[in-house]
Amino acid sequence: MEKIYMEKNQNRKNDSFFKKLFRNDKSVFLSFVVAIVFIFSLVIFGFNQVSYAINNVEDPLPDSFTTSSGEQVIGESNPVVGITSYTTSDGIPVFCIQHDVPFCTGKSYQKSEDLIEDQGLIYLMANLYNGTEASRLTNKDVLVDIWLTQTAIWVYQKKIGAKDTSKITDTDVQNIYAIKKLYNSKSTDLINESSPLYTLYGIDKKIETAINIHNSGATIKTFDVSMNSDTLTITDDEKYYQTDLVSVVGSVNYEKLGSFEGFSVTLSSAPSGTILVNENGEQITNLDKMAVGTKFYIRIPVDKVTEDAKSIVLTATGIFKSYEGYYYTSDDNCQVITNVRTITSSLSDGLTYDINYTPEVPDTNKNVAQSIYFIGLIIMLSGVGVIYANVKPKAKQQ
């Protein structure tokens, strides 16, 4: 019996470490399986793809429309300076860009692919009449505002040297600046002031500012995302790495051209569990609309940072209410026309941050040496025990 037991025991001694481990404790085996599944999950889902985007706002300007013409408005001068009020078929005023090209009534116009790039022209039209009650220049007859707007666009185009303005002379410009009275084609007075209309309603100053913007090449809207430094700290509970403070700044650089309304944030690449916290350390849960002036830190779970997940790509999208406009053209070589409306627009900026950390890598050589040491110690002690066990009986026999 003892021989059989010894052989069985010897066979077990020859078993691998894993066989012994799984034989002795089934829960250890299950834990091992769970660990494998967990590691696989980390490989597949190691990056937290958080995406928060602002809602797209449909451009309120129509893609196409048919033109219509209205009343004539005449400025009293020598010679007189007259314009015709043109609109879309829905009654939205539109304005001519080219003075020397005829306007076509009843024609289909389509929006150009690109926004108007001349920020001076955008500024001027945004500060003139754009079809809403709130933007009336004079709070008088709308035809007065249309005349002031159309002539101001032509004067501006003349002063910056735009094409198709050769028929406007310097004398014409002087006459426009001097006009005090407007009337319609039925000789009914629309307005009759004691001072020149351009001076009274600040049109001359608006044109001057628009020219300065045009010549300077200034940008109307600016948006910037920045981090104070690359410093990376660890929170008091040692659960998170924390970046330095991130600032998001947007601005509209000219009067009445709009406002910065806030921003959204997208983390397109980050270790799982990455969050944003405000200056008080409170988690920011709604990244779709963050208020103007909000600053934040980025927190990254320490245990989620690996060689494959140690980079953060953050994009902020600034939300603006601003003025933008398009040119509209017809296939019949007609006048290029335009208008501006208040729309919600956006600018984006971002940053990439690499998490510099030193992972704790076990010293396998040291572990092996320690294992050998302990095994040797155990063998030595076992040997001493065996010797002692054999020597003691002999000592008693003597």
C-alpha angles and dihedrals in degrees: 000000000000091000092053091049092049092050091049090047091048091053090053089051088058092053118109122260092251093051091053091046095051093042093053099046125017091189089063089055091051091048089052091053092048090050091053091050090048093052090049090052091052090053092051099039102025095124124068106222100198114175125183117169133176116247113264111247117215114237107252092209111097119246091224140000144168119251127237133184130222139177127340118244118201129197113212108240140114100289100017119243110223134177134180119230107239125193143168117263085264092058100256110145116242127189134217120242099187115060096191097052122081121244116239118220120207093018128132115246127194130203116250119241097245134055120250105275097196101097090187090061091046090051092049096049092044089056094046130059113311103170103274130106092233092059098052110138098208107014085232132099111339088229089066090056092046091053093048091048097047095046091045091055091051093047091049092049090050093050095050091047098246118173123263094035099100093111091062109086130197087252090056089053092050090049092051091051090052100048116120102168134057128185137168131245089273089059091247112149114245096177136351117184134176092229130051110277093229090057097039094053098033095246091138091056092047091053090048092052092047091053091050091051091048094049095045095049088224121177115237097207128036130187129180138175118197141165119219093229143333091259115138119197134176125238121247092256089051091231099112140042109220128204125215119272117297119212127198116196130181130173144174108220104205135055117269094001094114142275142266107249104183138278147255128225131218125191102200094172127022141125114275114278096025111155140178121235130190126237090278092055094253117140116252106224101176110061094163095082120018119179125250109270096026113146124187148179126229115231122198123190108247093220093053097057111102137153088268095044111041104106130089123202111189126182125187122196116204117215116215137180102213147140121267132162145190135213116241122208138184129216090236098072091255129154117300107240137187148173136186131227135182109261138168110252137167146216126198135210134159150165141233119220125190114206108229108204139145112232118214104247115189114241098238094186090054091048092051091049091049091048092051090047093052093044089050091048091051092048091048093049090045089051092050089050092051092048091047091049091052097042096050097061090048090051090054091049091055 
